[in-house]
CSV table of C-alpha atoms in Angstrom, one decimal:
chain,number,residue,atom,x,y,z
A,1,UNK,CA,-68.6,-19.2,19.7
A,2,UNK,CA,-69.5,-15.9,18.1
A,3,UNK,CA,-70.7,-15.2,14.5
A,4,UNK,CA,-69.2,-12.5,13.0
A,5,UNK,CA,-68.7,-11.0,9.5
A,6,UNK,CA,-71.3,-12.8,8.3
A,7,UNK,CA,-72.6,-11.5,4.5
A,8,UNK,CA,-75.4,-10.8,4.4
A,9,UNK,CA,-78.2,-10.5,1.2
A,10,UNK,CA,-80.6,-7.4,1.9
A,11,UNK,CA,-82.1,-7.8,-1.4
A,12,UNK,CA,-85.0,-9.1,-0.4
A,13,UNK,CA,-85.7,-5.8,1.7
A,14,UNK,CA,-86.8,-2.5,1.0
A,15,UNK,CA,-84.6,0.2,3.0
A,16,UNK,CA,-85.5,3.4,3.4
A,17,UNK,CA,-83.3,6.2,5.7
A,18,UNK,CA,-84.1,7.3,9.0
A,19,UNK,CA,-81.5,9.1,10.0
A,20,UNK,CA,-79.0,10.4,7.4
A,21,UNK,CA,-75.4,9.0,7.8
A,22,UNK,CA,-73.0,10.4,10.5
A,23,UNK,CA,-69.9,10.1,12.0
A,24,UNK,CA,-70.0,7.4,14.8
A,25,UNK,CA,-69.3,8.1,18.1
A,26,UNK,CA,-68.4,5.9,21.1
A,27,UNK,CA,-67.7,7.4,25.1
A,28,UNK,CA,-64.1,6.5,26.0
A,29,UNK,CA,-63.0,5.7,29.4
A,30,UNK,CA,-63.0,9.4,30.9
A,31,UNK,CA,-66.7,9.9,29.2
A,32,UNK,CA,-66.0,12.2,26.6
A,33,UNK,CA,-67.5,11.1,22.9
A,34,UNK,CA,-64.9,10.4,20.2
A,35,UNK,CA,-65.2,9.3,16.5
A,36,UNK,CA,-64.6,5.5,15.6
A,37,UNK,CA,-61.7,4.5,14.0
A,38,UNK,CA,-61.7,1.0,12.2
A,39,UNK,CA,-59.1,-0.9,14.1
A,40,UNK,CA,-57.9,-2.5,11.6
A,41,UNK,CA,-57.2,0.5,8.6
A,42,UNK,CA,-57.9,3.6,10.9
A,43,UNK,CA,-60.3,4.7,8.8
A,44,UNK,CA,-63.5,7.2,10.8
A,45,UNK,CA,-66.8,5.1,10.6
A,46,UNK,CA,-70.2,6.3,10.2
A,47,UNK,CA,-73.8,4.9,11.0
A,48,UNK,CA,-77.0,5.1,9.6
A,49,UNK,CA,-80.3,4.1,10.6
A,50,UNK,CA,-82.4,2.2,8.3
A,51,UNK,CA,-86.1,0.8,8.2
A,52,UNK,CA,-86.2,-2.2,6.6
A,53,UNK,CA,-89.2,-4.2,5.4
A,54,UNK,CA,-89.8,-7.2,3.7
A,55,UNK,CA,-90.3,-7.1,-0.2
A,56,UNK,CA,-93.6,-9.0,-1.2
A,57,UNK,CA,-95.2,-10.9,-3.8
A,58,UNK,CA,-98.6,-10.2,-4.9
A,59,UNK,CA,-100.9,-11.6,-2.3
A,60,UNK,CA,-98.4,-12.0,0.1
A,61,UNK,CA,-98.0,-10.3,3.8
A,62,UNK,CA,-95.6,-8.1,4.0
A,63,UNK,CA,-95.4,-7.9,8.1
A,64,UNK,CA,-93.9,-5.2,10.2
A,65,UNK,CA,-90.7,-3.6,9.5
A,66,UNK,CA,-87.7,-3.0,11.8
A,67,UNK,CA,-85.2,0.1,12.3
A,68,UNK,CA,-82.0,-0.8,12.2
A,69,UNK,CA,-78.4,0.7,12.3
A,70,UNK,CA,-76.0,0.1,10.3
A,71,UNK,CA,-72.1,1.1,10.4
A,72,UNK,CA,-70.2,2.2,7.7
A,73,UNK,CA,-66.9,1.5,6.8
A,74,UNK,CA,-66.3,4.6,4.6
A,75,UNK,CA,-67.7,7.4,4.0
A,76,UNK,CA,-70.9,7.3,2.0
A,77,UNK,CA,-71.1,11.1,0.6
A,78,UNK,CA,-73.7,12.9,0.2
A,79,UNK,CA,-77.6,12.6,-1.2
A,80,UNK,CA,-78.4,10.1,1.7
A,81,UNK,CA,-81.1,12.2,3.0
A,82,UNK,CA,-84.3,10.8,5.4
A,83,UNK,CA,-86.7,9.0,3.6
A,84,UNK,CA,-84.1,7.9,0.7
A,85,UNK,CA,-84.5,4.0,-0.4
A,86,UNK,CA,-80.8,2.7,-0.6
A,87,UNK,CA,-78.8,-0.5,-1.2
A,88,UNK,CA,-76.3,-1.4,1.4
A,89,UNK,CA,-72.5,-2.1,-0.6
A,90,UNK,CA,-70.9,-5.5,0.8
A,91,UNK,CA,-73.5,-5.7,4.0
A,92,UNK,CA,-72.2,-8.3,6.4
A,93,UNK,CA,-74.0,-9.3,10.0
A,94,UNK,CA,-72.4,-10.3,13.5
A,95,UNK,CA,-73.9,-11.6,16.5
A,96,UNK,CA,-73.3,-10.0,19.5
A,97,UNK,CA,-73.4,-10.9,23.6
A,98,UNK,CA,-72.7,-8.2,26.5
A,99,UNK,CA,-72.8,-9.4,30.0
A,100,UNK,CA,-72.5,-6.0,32.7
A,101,UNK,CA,-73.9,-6.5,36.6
A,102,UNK,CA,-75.8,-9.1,36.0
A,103,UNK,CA,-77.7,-8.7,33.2
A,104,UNK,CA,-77.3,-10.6,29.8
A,105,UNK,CA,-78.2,-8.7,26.2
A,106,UNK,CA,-77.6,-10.0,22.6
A,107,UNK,CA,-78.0,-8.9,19.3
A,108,UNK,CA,-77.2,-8.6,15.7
A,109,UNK,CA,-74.9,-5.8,14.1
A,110,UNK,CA,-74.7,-4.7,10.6
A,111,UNK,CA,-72.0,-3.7,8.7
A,112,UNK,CA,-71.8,-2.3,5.4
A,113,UNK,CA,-68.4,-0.4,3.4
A,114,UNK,CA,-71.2,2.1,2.1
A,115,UNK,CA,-74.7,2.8,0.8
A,116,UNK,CA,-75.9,3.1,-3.0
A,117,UNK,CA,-78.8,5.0,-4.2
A,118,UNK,CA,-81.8,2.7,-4.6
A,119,UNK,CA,-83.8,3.3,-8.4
């Protein structure tokens, strides 16, 4: 059974911009990169790369941050530049399983309809 759409409460982490937002690309089947439609309104999705890190309490240990990317349902405008702290609008999380000659990989993907401006 997969997970998928799950929502998901990033308030409890600090995200900062890595990689402003851009169109996102996929290879199709004769290797040539095309945009990404949403299957289900045809809409062109975007991704973003994100660091995100834990918010802390005095005296507490904030540990290590991870990179993540996130896709965007629409498009989130302009002013999202590197190094910008942002919210993520309506974030959700899905699990993920590939299996390809042999080998087994997992993971979690994030979704989110857009990105909001954070302070």
């Amino acid at each position: 059974m997969m997970l998928k759409n799950i929502p998901a409460n990033m308030g409890g982490y600090k995200l900062m911009v890595t990689e402003e937002p851009t169109i996102k690309m996929r290879e199709n089947e004769q290797g040539v990169a095309e945009p990404v439609v949403n299957r289900q309104t045809g809409a062109q999705e975007f991704v973003v790369s994100l660091f995100a890190k834990r918010r802390v309490q005095p005296g507490e240990y904030a540990g290590k941050g991870e990179e993540i990317k996130v896709t965007l349902t629409a498009d989130p405008g302009e002013g999202f530049d590197e190094g910008t702290y942002v919210q993520l609008v309506d974030a959700t999380v899905s699990h993920w399983e590939n299996q390809r000659g042999g080998r087994y990989s997992s993971g979690l993907s994030f979704r989110a309809i857009g990105l909001t401006p954070q302070g």
